[in-house]
Tab-separated table of C-alpha atoms in Angstrom:
chain	number	residue	atom	x	y	z
A	1	UNK	CA	-129.064	-31.940	-117.924
A	2	UNK	CA	-127.501	-35.154	-116.732
A	3	UNK	CA	-123.998	-33.728	-117.127
A	4	UNK	CA	-124.736	-30.761	-114.870
A	5	UNK	CA	-126.037	-28.480	-117.591
A	6	UNK	CA	-122.736	-28.336	-119.483
A	7	UNK	CA	-123.117	-28.523	-123.248
A	8	UNK	CA	-120.280	-30.116	-125.184
A	9	UNK	CA	-120.393	-29.593	-128.932
A	10	UNK	CA	-119.825	-32.892	-130.797
A	11	UNK	CA	-116.836	-32.722	-133.131
A	12	UNK	CA	-119.023	-34.071	-135.934
A	13	UNK	CA	-121.073	-30.856	-136.022
A	14	UNK	CA	-118.436	-28.908	-137.946
A	15	UNK	CA	-118.015	-31.595	-140.597
A	16	UNK	CA	-121.780	-32.009	-140.964
A	17	UNK	CA	-122.229	-28.276	-141.497
A	18	UNK	CA	-119.386	-28.130	-144.028
A	19	UNK	CA	-121.006	-31.017	-145.905
A	20	UNK	CA	-124.356	-29.192	-145.952
A	21	UNK	CA	-122.693	-26.045	-147.289
A	22	UNK	CA	-120.942	-27.991	-150.042
A	23	UNK	CA	-124.233	-29.625	-151.005
A	24	UNK	CA	-125.965	-26.226	-151.042
A	25	UNK	CA	-123.294	-24.708	-153.262
A	26	UNK	CA	-123.407	-27.686	-155.578
A	27	UNK	CA	-127.138	-27.308	-156.188
A	28	UNK	CA	-127.326	-23.534	-156.670
A	29	UNK	CA	-126.750	-21.584	-159.891
A	30	UNK	CA	-123.000	-20.935	-159.608
A	31	UNK	CA	-123.005	-18.197	-162.259
A	32	UNK	CA	-125.834	-16.327	-160.549
A	33	UNK	CA	-124.044	-16.533	-157.192
A	34	UNK	CA	-120.767	-15.275	-158.675
A	35	UNK	CA	-122.557	-12.436	-160.448
A	36	UNK	CA	-124.335	-11.392	-157.252
A	37	UNK	CA	-121.065	-11.404	-155.299
A	38	UNK	CA	-119.423	-9.336	-158.015
A	39	UNK	CA	-122.171	-6.723	-157.782
A	40	UNK	CA	-121.877	-6.714	-153.979
A	41	UNK	CA	-118.147	-6.032	-154.257
A	42	UNK	CA	-118.708	-3.202	-156.737
A	43	UNK	CA	-121.360	-1.634	-154.510
A	44	UNK	CA	-119.004	-1.737	-151.540
A	45	UNK	CA	-116.073	-0.294	-153.497
A	46	UNK	CA	-118.261	2.501	-154.900
A	47	UNK	CA	-119.656	3.260	-151.427
A	48	UNK	CA	-123.218	2.501	-152.531
A	49	UNK	CA	-125.935	1.096	-150.295
A	50	UNK	CA	-125.195	-2.638	-150.197
A	51	UNK	CA	-128.723	-3.682	-149.159
A	52	UNK	CA	-130.003	-4.263	-152.691
A	53	UNK	CA	-126.874	-6.223	-153.637
A	54	UNK	CA	-127.102	-8.225	-150.407
A	55	UNK	CA	-130.711	-9.204	-151.114
A	56	UNK	CA	-129.676	-10.285	-154.605
A	57	UNK	CA	-126.943	-12.417	-153.037
A	58	UNK	CA	-129.469	-14.098	-150.753
A	59	UNK	CA	-131.767	-14.868	-153.677
A	60	UNK	CA	-128.819	-16.310	-155.624
A	61	UNK	CA	-127.951	-18.662	-152.776
A	62	UNK	CA	-124.810	-16.884	-151.589
A	63	UNK	CA	-123.789	-18.040	-148.105
A	64	UNK	CA	-123.235	-15.701	-145.171
A	65	UNK	CA	-119.558	-16.640	-145.187
A	66	UNK	CA	-119.163	-15.694	-148.845
A	67	UNK	CA	-121.023	-12.427	-148.276
A	68	UNK	CA	-118.816	-11.546	-145.303
A	69	UNK	CA	-115.588	-12.557	-147.049
A	70	UNK	CA	-116.415	-10.305	-150.002
A	71	UNK	CA	-116.989	-7.300	-147.740
A	72	UNK	CA	-113.844	-8.012	-145.722
A	73	UNK	CA	-111.838	-7.883	-148.953
A	74	UNK	CA	-113.116	-4.337	-149.464
A	75	UNK	CA	-113.322	-2.927	-145.936
A	76	UNK	CA	-110.909	-5.092	-143.969
A	77	UNK	CA	-111.847	-6.812	-140.718
A	78	UNK	CA	-112.884	-4.827	-137.651
A	79	UNK	CA	-111.249	-5.714	-134.349
A	80	UNK	CA	-113.049	-4.307	-131.324
A	81	UNK	CA	-110.942	-2.730	-128.543
A	82	UNK	CA	-110.028	-5.448	-126.053
A	83	UNK	CA	-110.466	-3.414	-122.886
A	84	UNK	CA	-107.028	-4.504	-121.705
A	85	UNK	CA	-104.918	-1.508	-122.644
A	86	UNK	CA	-107.240	1.080	-121.076
A	87	UNK	CA	-107.746	-0.700	-117.754
A	88	UNK	CA	-105.954	1.007	-114.853
A	89	UNK	CA	-103.346	-1.113	-113.130
A	90	UNK	CA	-104.403	-2.804	-109.913
A	91	UNK	CA	-103.061	-1.250	-106.745
A	92	UNK	CA	-103.261	-4.414	-104.664
A	93	UNK	CA	-100.304	-4.763	-102.319
A	94	UNK	CA	-100.797	-8.544	-102.507
A	95	UNK	CA	-99.426	-8.480	-106.042
A	96	UNK	CA	-95.930	-7.570	-104.901
A	97	UNK	CA	-94.911	-11.201	-104.386
A	98	UNK	CA	-96.140	-12.095	-107.860
A	99	UNK	CA	-94.308	-9.150	-109.385
A	100	UNK	CA	-91.121	-10.341	-107.736
A	101	UNK	CA	-91.656	-13.840	-109.127
A	102	UNK	CA	-92.272	-12.487	-112.633
A	103	UNK	CA	-89.121	-10.381	-112.389
A	104	UNK	CA	-87.103	-13.396	-111.265
A	105	UNK	CA	-88.543	-15.598	-114.036
A	106	UNK	CA	-87.880	-12.887	-116.614
A	107	UNK	CA	-84.272	-12.705	-115.481
A	108	UNK	CA	-83.936	-16.450	-115.891
A	109	UNK	CA	-85.553	-16.318	-119.339
A	110	UNK	CA	-83.396	-13.431	-120.500
A	111	UNK	CA	-86.348	-11.151	-121.291
A	112	UNK	CA	-89.745	-10.220	-119.897
A	113	UNK	CA	-92.029	-13.211	-119.401
A	114	UNK	CA	-94.395	-13.137	-122.389
A	115	UNK	CA	-97.906	-14.511	-121.977
A	116	UNK	CA	-100.276	-14.839	-124.943
A	117	UNK	CA	-104.020	-14.971	-124.289
A	118	UNK	CA	-106.068	-16.416	-127.154
A	119	UNK	CA	-109.815	-16.634	-127.808
A	120	UNK	CA	-110.247	-19.242	-130.566
A	121	UNK	CA	-113.456	-20.048	-132.399
A	122	UNK	CA	-116.770	-18.208	-132.343
A	123	UNK	CA	-116.803	-17.546	-128.598
A	124	UNK	CA	-117.441	-13.859	-127.968
A	125	UNK	CA	-117.345	-13.910	-124.154
A	126	UNK	CA	-114.168	-11.967	-123.420
A	127	UNK	CA	-114.530	-10.911	-119.761
A	128	UNK	CA	-112.657	-13.866	-118.286
A	129	UNK	CA	-109.828	-13.676	-120.801
A	130	UNK	CA	-109.464	-9.942	-120.264
A	131	UNK	CA	-109.354	-10.324	-116.478
A	132	UNK	CA	-106.531	-12.819	-116.875
A	133	UNK	CA	-104.721	-10.563	-119.353
A	134	UNK	CA	-105.041	-7.486	-117.121
A	135	UNK	CA	-103.816	-9.293	-114.014
A	136	UNK	CA	-100.855	-10.712	-115.942
A	137	UNK	CA	-100.000	-7.229	-117.165
A	138	UNK	CA	-100.345	-5.785	-113.659
A	139	UNK	CA	-97.728	-8.143	-112.259
A	140	UNK	CA	-95.226	-7.325	-114.970
A	141	UNK	CA	-95.752	-9.836	-117.757
A	142	UNK	CA	-95.585	-8.825	-121.400
A	143	UNK	CA	-99.147	-9.674	-122.483
A	144	UNK	CA	-100.259	-10.411	-126.039
A	145	UNK	CA	-104.045	-10.330	-126.504
A	146	UNK	CA	-105.614	-9.666	-129.894
A	147	UNK	CA	-109.285	-10.067	-129.036
A	148	UNK	CA	-111.986	-12.608	-129.822
A	149	UNK	CA	-112.816	-15.045	-132.616
A	150	UNK	CA	-109.319	-15.982	-133.711
A	151	UNK	CA	-108.427	-19.119	-135.629
A	152	UNK	CA	-105.983	-21.628	-134.132
A	153	UNK	CA	-103.513	-20.652	-136.879
A	154	UNK	CA	-103.762	-16.948	-135.987
A	155	UNK	CA	-103.087	-17.740	-132.334
A	156	UNK	CA	-100.078	-19.924	-133.092
A	157	UNK	CA	-98.754	-17.344	-135.577
A	158	UNK	CA	-98.934	-14.644	-132.889
A	159	UNK	CA	-97.343	-16.881	-130.261
A	160	UNK	CA	-94.476	-17.679	-132.598
A	161	UNK	CA	-94.005	-14.059	-133.694
A	162	UNK	CA	-93.981	-12.819	-130.090
A	163	UNK	CA	-91.932	-15.749	-128.736
A	164	UNK	CA	-94.560	-16.392	-126.061
A	165	UNK	CA	-93.366	-18.328	-123.024
A	166	UNK	CA	-96.887	-19.494	-122.126
A	167	UNK	CA	-100.127	-19.622	-124.140
A	168	UNK	CA	-103.510	-19.300	-122.447
A	169	UNK	CA	-106.676	-20.276	-124.331
A	170	UNK	CA	-110.112	-19.141	-123.168
A	171	UNK	CA	-113.004	-21.127	-124.660
A	172	UNK	CA	-116.619	-20.916	-123.506
A	173	UNK	CA	-118.289	-22.156	-126.691
A	174	UNK	CA	-118.210	-25.867	-125.878
A	175	UNK	CA	-115.761	-26.536	-128.728
A	176	UNK	CA	-112.697	-26.679	-126.505
A	177	UNK	CA	-111.554	-30.166	-127.537
A	178	UNK	CA	-111.253	-29.662	-131.338
A	179	UNK	CA	-109.963	-26.094	-130.994
A	180	UNK	CA	-107.280	-26.996	-128.476
A	181	UNK	CA	-106.349	-30.074	-130.476
A	182	UNK	CA	-105.850	-27.887	-133.567
A	183	UNK	CA	-103.699	-25.399	-131.654
A	184	UNK	CA	-101.537	-28.158	-130.186
A	185	UNK	CA	-101.119	-29.828	-133.593
A	186	UNK	CA	-100.007	-26.558	-135.196
A	187	UNK	CA	-97.568	-25.931	-132.366
A	188	UNK	CA	-96.016	-29.345	-132.868
A	189	UNK	CA	-95.656	-28.631	-136.591
A	190	UNK	CA	-93.834	-25.378	-135.772
A	191	UNK	CA	-91.512	-26.998	-133.225
A	192	UNK	CA	-93.196	-25.188	-130.321
A	193	UNK	CA	-93.736	-28.266	-128.176
A	194	UNK	CA	-91.831	-26.712	-125.266
A	195	UNK	CA	-94.292	-23.822	-124.881
A	196	UNK	CA	-96.834	-24.664	-122.146
A	197	UNK	CA	-100.531	-24.246	-122.974
A	198	UNK	CA	-103.181	-23.570	-120.348
A	199	UNK	CA	-106.925	-23.634	-121.013
A	200	UNK	CA	-109.852	-21.990	-119.243
A	201	UNK	CA	-113.564	-22.497	-119.816
A	202	UNK	CA	-116.644	-24.496	-118.910
A	203	UNK	CA	-115.008	-27.866	-119.372
A	204	UNK	CA	-116.525	-31.197	-118.233
A	205	UNK	CA	-114.230	-33.516	-116.296
A	206	UNK	CA	-114.194	-36.080	-119.108
A	207	UNK	CA	-112.939	-33.419	-121.507
A	208	UNK	CA	-110.261	-32.337	-119.039
A	209	UNK	CA	-108.687	-35.772	-119.426
A	210	UNK	CA	-108.758	-35.454	-123.224
A	211	UNK	CA	-107.100	-32.036	-123.080
A	212	UNK	CA	-104.359	-33.310	-120.792
A	213	UNK	CA	-103.712	-36.175	-123.188
A	214	UNK	CA	-103.053	-33.741	-126.051
A	215	UNK	CA	-100.560	-31.849	-123.908
A	216	UNK	CA	-102.411	-29.092	-122.017
A	217	UNK	CA	-100.421	-28.148	-118.911
A	218	UNK	CA	-103.187	-26.627	-116.753
A	219	UNK	CA	-106.986	-26.488	-116.978
A	220	UNK	CA	-109.163	-23.911	-115.222
A	221	UNK	CA	-112.939	-24.053	-114.812
A	222	UNK	CA	-115.326	-21.625	-113.040
A	223	UNK	CA	-114.329	-23.067	-109.652
A	224	UNK	CA	-110.775	-21.836	-110.250
A	225	UNK	CA	-111.488	-18.152	-109.723
A	226	UNK	CA	-108.382	-17.126	-107.770
A	227	UNK	CA	-106.497	-15.025	-110.302
A	228	UNK	CA	-103.326	-14.841	-108.245
A	229	UNK	CA	-103.090	-18.629	-108.078
A	230	UNK	CA	-103.433	-18.810	-111.858
A	231	UNK	CA	-100.718	-16.165	-112.213
A	232	UNK	CA	-98.458	-18.229	-109.976
A	233	UNK	CA	-99.014	-21.250	-112.215
A	234	UNK	CA	-98.101	-19.244	-115.312
A	235	UNK	CA	-94.856	-18.049	-113.742
A	236	UNK	CA	-94.028	-21.602	-112.672
A	237	UNK	CA	-94.703	-22.988	-116.147
A	238	UNK	CA	-92.681	-20.261	-117.841
A	239	UNK	CA	-89.712	-21.067	-115.636
A	240	UNK	CA	-89.232	-24.338	-117.469
A	241	UNK	CA	-89.378	-22.860	-120.971
A	242	UNK	CA	-86.245	-22.478	-123.057
A	243	UNK	CA	-86.610	-20.557	-126.326
Protein backbone atom coordinates (compact mmCIF):
# COMPACT_ATOMS: atom_id res chain seq x y z
CA UNK A 1 0.00 0.00 0.00
CA UNK A 2 0.90 3.66 0.02
CA UNK A 3 2.18 3.44 3.59
CA UNK A 4 4.63 0.65 2.75
CA UNK A 5 2.23 -2.20 3.38
CA UNK A 6 1.80 -1.45 7.08
CA UNK A 7 -1.77 -1.80 8.31
CA UNK A 8 -2.83 0.43 11.18
CA UNK A 9 -6.11 -0.49 12.82
CA UNK A 10 -8.35 2.59 13.25
CA UNK A 11 -9.29 3.17 16.88
CA UNK A 12 -12.94 3.41 15.83
CA UNK A 13 -13.03 -0.29 14.92
CA UNK A 14 -13.32 -1.44 18.53
CA UNK A 15 -16.17 0.93 19.33
CA UNK A 16 -18.00 0.03 16.12
CA UNK A 17 -17.78 -3.67 16.92
CA UNK A 18 -18.96 -3.13 20.50
CA UNK A 19 -21.92 -1.17 19.15
CA UNK A 20 -22.78 -3.99 16.74
CA UNK A 21 -22.63 -6.53 19.57
CA UNK A 22 -24.91 -4.42 21.76
CA UNK A 23 -27.38 -4.08 18.89
CA UNK A 24 -27.26 -7.85 18.28
CA UNK A 25 -27.91 -8.62 21.94
CA UNK A 26 -30.72 -6.11 22.06
CA UNK A 27 -32.57 -7.77 19.18
CA UNK A 28 -32.19 -11.42 20.20
CA UNK A 29 -34.42 -13.40 22.58
CA UNK A 30 -32.62 -12.73 25.87
CA UNK A 31 -34.36 -15.58 27.71
CA UNK A 32 -33.44 -18.09 25.01
CA UNK A 33 -29.81 -16.95 25.08
CA UNK A 34 -29.63 -17.20 28.87
CA UNK A 35 -31.22 -20.64 28.81
CA UNK A 36 -28.77 -21.87 26.18
CA UNK A 37 -25.80 -20.57 28.18
CA UNK A 38 -27.15 -22.25 31.29
CA UNK A 39 -27.35 -25.59 29.49
CA UNK A 40 -23.82 -25.09 28.12
CA UNK A 41 -22.52 -24.52 31.65
CA UNK A 42 -24.30 -27.63 32.95
CA UNK A 43 -22.92 -29.74 30.11
CA UNK A 44 -19.40 -28.55 30.86
CA UNK A 45 -19.73 -29.13 34.61
CA UNK A 46 -21.15 -32.63 34.03
CA UNK A 47 -18.37 -33.44 31.54
CA UNK A 48 -20.87 -34.02 28.72
CA UNK A 49 -20.20 -33.37 25.05
CA UNK A 50 -20.71 -29.61 24.69
CA UNK A 51 -21.33 -29.69 20.92
CA UNK A 52 -25.12 -29.95 21.16
CA UNK A 53 -25.26 -27.17 23.77
CA UNK A 54 -22.91 -25.03 21.68
CA UNK A 55 -25.12 -25.39 18.60
CA UNK A 56 -28.12 -24.40 20.71
CA UNK A 57 -26.19 -21.33 21.86
CA UNK A 58 -25.47 -20.35 18.26
CA UNK A 59 -29.14 -20.70 17.31
CA UNK A 60 -30.12 -18.58 20.33
CA UNK A 61 -27.79 -15.78 19.26
CA UNK A 62 -25.14 -16.28 21.93
CA UNK A 63 -21.90 -14.49 21.03
CA UNK A 64 -18.51 -16.18 20.87
CA UNK A 65 -17.38 -14.09 23.82
CA UNK A 66 -20.30 -15.23 25.97
CA UNK A 67 -19.72 -18.85 24.95
CA UNK A 68 -16.02 -18.63 25.83
CA UNK A 69 -16.62 -16.79 29.11
CA UNK A 70 -19.05 -19.49 30.23
CA UNK A 71 -16.53 -22.26 29.55
CA UNK A 72 -13.72 -20.34 31.23
CA UNK A 73 -15.84 -20.13 34.38
CA UNK A 74 -15.95 -23.94 34.40
CA UNK A 75 -12.53 -24.95 33.09
CA UNK A 76 -10.37 -21.91 33.78
CA UNK A 77 -8.20 -20.27 31.14
CA UNK A 78 -5.37 -22.15 29.44
CA UNK A 79 -2.00 -20.42 29.22
CA UNK A 80 0.38 -22.02 26.74
CA UNK A 81 4.03 -22.50 27.78
CA UNK A 82 5.97 -19.38 26.81
CA UNK A 83 9.13 -21.10 25.61
CA UNK A 84 11.21 -18.81 27.80
CA UNK A 85 11.85 -21.02 30.81
CA UNK A 86 13.00 -24.05 28.79
CA UNK A 87 15.38 -22.20 26.48
CA UNK A 88 19.05 -22.89 27.24
CA UNK A 89 21.08 -19.86 28.22
CA UNK A 90 23.18 -18.28 25.49
CA UNK A 91 26.89 -18.96 25.70
CA UNK A 92 27.94 -15.84 23.83
CA UNK A 93 31.07 -14.28 25.30
CA UNK A 94 29.83 -10.92 23.97
CA UNK A 95 27.18 -10.90 26.69
CA UNK A 96 29.72 -10.47 29.47
CA UNK A 97 29.72 -6.68 29.19
CA UNK A 98 25.93 -6.61 29.38
CA UNK A 99 25.93 -8.93 32.38
CA UNK A 100 28.32 -6.58 34.13
CA UNK A 101 26.05 -3.63 33.35
CA UNK A 102 22.99 -5.47 34.66
CA UNK A 103 24.87 -6.37 37.84
CA UNK A 104 25.93 -2.76 38.33
CA UNK A 105 22.39 -1.47 37.69
CA UNK A 106 20.96 -4.06 40.07
CA UNK A 107 23.36 -2.92 42.76
CA UNK A 108 22.24 0.66 42.26
CA UNK A 109 18.57 -0.36 42.36
CA UNK A 110 19.01 -2.48 45.47
CA UNK A 111 17.73 -5.68 43.84
CA UNK A 112 17.94 -7.53 40.54
CA UNK A 113 16.83 -5.43 37.57
CA UNK A 114 13.28 -6.60 36.82
CA UNK A 115 12.03 -6.43 33.24
CA UNK A 116 8.40 -7.23 32.37
CA UNK A 117 7.57 -8.28 28.81
CA UNK A 118 3.89 -7.91 27.88
CA UNK A 119 1.86 -9.01 24.86
CA UNK A 120 -1.39 -7.01 24.98
CA UNK A 121 -4.42 -7.51 22.78
CA UNK A 122 -5.17 -10.33 20.35
CA UNK A 123 -1.66 -10.56 18.90
CA UNK A 124 -0.47 -14.16 19.03
CA UNK A 125 2.98 -13.68 17.47
CA UNK A 126 5.27 -14.37 20.42
CA UNK A 127 8.67 -15.09 18.82
CA UNK A 128 10.00 -11.54 19.05
CA UNK A 129 8.84 -11.05 22.62
CA UNK A 130 10.33 -14.37 23.67
CA UNK A 131 13.68 -13.57 22.05
CA UNK A 132 13.79 -10.34 24.03
CA UNK A 133 12.77 -12.12 27.23
CA UNK A 134 15.37 -14.87 26.80
CA UNK A 135 18.20 -12.44 26.07
CA UNK A 136 17.24 -10.33 29.09
CA UNK A 137 17.27 -13.44 31.26
CA UNK A 138 20.63 -14.54 29.84
CA UNK A 139 22.31 -11.31 30.90
CA UNK A 140 21.00 -11.54 34.43
CA UNK A 141 17.71 -9.65 34.52
CA UNK A 142 14.74 -10.93 36.48
CA UNK A 143 12.24 -11.43 33.63
CA UNK A 144 8.46 -11.49 33.99
CA UNK A 145 6.65 -12.87 30.93
CA UNK A 146 3.18 -14.37 31.19
CA UNK A 147 2.49 -15.12 27.54
CA UNK A 148 0.18 -13.72 24.87
CA UNK A 149 -3.20 -12.01 24.71
CA UNK A 150 -3.10 -10.09 27.97
CA UNK A 151 -5.23 -7.05 28.75
CA UNK A 152 -3.56 -3.73 29.58
CA UNK A 153 -4.88 -4.12 33.15
CA UNK A 154 -3.31 -7.58 33.51
CA UNK A 155 0.04 -6.23 32.33
CA UNK A 156 -0.03 -3.26 34.70
CA UNK A 157 -1.17 -5.50 37.57
CA UNK A 158 1.81 -7.81 36.97
CA UNK A 159 4.24 -4.91 36.65
CA UNK A 160 3.02 -3.46 39.92
CA UNK A 161 3.06 -6.81 41.74
CA UNK A 162 6.60 -7.58 40.54
CA UNK A 163 7.89 -4.01 40.98
CA UNK A 164 9.17 -3.99 37.40
CA UNK A 165 11.89 -1.46 36.64
CA UNK A 166 11.11 -1.44 32.90
CA UNK A 167 8.06 -2.61 30.92
CA UNK A 168 8.40 -3.85 27.35
CA UNK A 169 5.30 -4.19 25.15
CA UNK A 170 5.33 -6.27 21.97
CA UNK A 171 2.45 -5.53 19.59
CA UNK A 172 2.19 -6.80 16.02
CA UNK A 173 -1.58 -6.53 15.61
CA UNK A 174 -1.69 -2.94 14.37
CA UNK A 175 -3.49 -1.80 17.53
CA UNK A 176 -0.39 -0.41 19.21
CA UNK A 177 -1.70 3.12 19.74
CA UNK A 178 -4.89 2.35 21.75
CA UNK A 179 -3.27 -0.53 23.64
CA UNK A 180 -0.22 1.47 24.66
CA UNK A 181 -2.38 4.45 25.53
CA UNK A 182 -4.46 2.24 27.84
CA UNK A 183 -1.36 0.82 29.53
CA UNK A 184 0.11 4.28 30.07
CA UNK A 185 -3.18 5.62 31.45
CA UNK A 186 -3.44 2.76 33.94
CA UNK A 187 0.15 3.28 35.01
CA UNK A 188 -0.52 6.94 35.69
CA UNK A 189 -3.56 6.00 37.77
CA UNK A 190 -1.39 3.64 39.84
CA UNK A 191 1.39 6.20 40.35
CA UNK A 192 3.79 4.25 38.12
CA UNK A 193 4.80 7.18 35.95
CA UNK A 194 8.49 6.67 36.76
CA UNK A 195 8.59 3.18 35.21
CA UNK A 196 9.90 3.42 31.62
CA UNK A 197 7.88 1.71 28.88
CA UNK A 198 9.41 0.48 25.63
CA UNK A 199 7.41 -0.77 22.65
CA UNK A 200 8.29 -3.10 19.79
CA UNK A 201 6.28 -3.91 16.68
CA UNK A 202 5.48 -2.96 13.11
CA UNK A 203 4.88 0.69 13.85
CA UNK A 204 4.56 3.43 11.19
CA UNK A 205 6.62 6.57 11.76
CA UNK A 206 3.50 8.69 12.33
CA UNK A 207 2.44 6.35 15.12
CA UNK A 208 5.90 6.49 16.67
CA UNK A 209 5.34 10.19 17.31
CA UNK A 210 1.98 9.47 18.95
CA UNK A 211 3.52 6.83 21.21
CA UNK A 212 6.30 9.17 22.28
CA UNK A 213 3.72 11.82 23.13
CA UNK A 214 1.96 9.45 25.55
CA UNK A 215 5.26 8.73 27.28
CA UNK A 216 6.91 5.74 25.59
CA UNK A 217 10.66 5.84 26.23
CA UNK A 218 11.92 3.73 23.31
CA UNK A 219 10.34 2.31 20.14
CA UNK A 220 11.71 -0.64 18.17
CA UNK A 221 10.64 -1.72 14.69
CA UNK A 222 11.91 -4.59 12.49
CA UNK A 223 14.99 -2.55 11.54
CA UNK A 224 16.06 -2.59 15.19
CA UNK A 225 17.13 -6.22 15.30
CA UNK A 226 20.28 -5.95 17.43
CA UNK A 227 19.20 -7.56 20.68
CA UNK A 228 22.27 -6.46 22.60
CA UNK A 229 21.62 -2.82 21.76
CA UNK A 230 18.06 -3.16 23.02
CA UNK A 231 19.36 -4.78 26.21
CA UNK A 232 21.73 -1.86 26.69
CA UNK A 233 18.81 0.55 26.38
CA UNK A 234 16.84 -1.35 29.01
CA UNK A 235 19.73 -1.23 31.46
CA UNK A 236 20.17 2.49 30.80
CA UNK A 237 16.48 3.19 31.34
CA UNK A 238 16.34 1.13 34.52
CA UNK A 239 19.24 3.10 35.95
CA UNK A 240 17.01 6.13 36.30
CA UNK A 241 14.16 4.33 38.05
CA UNK A 242 13.54 4.79 41.75
CA UNK A 243 10.91 2.52 43.33
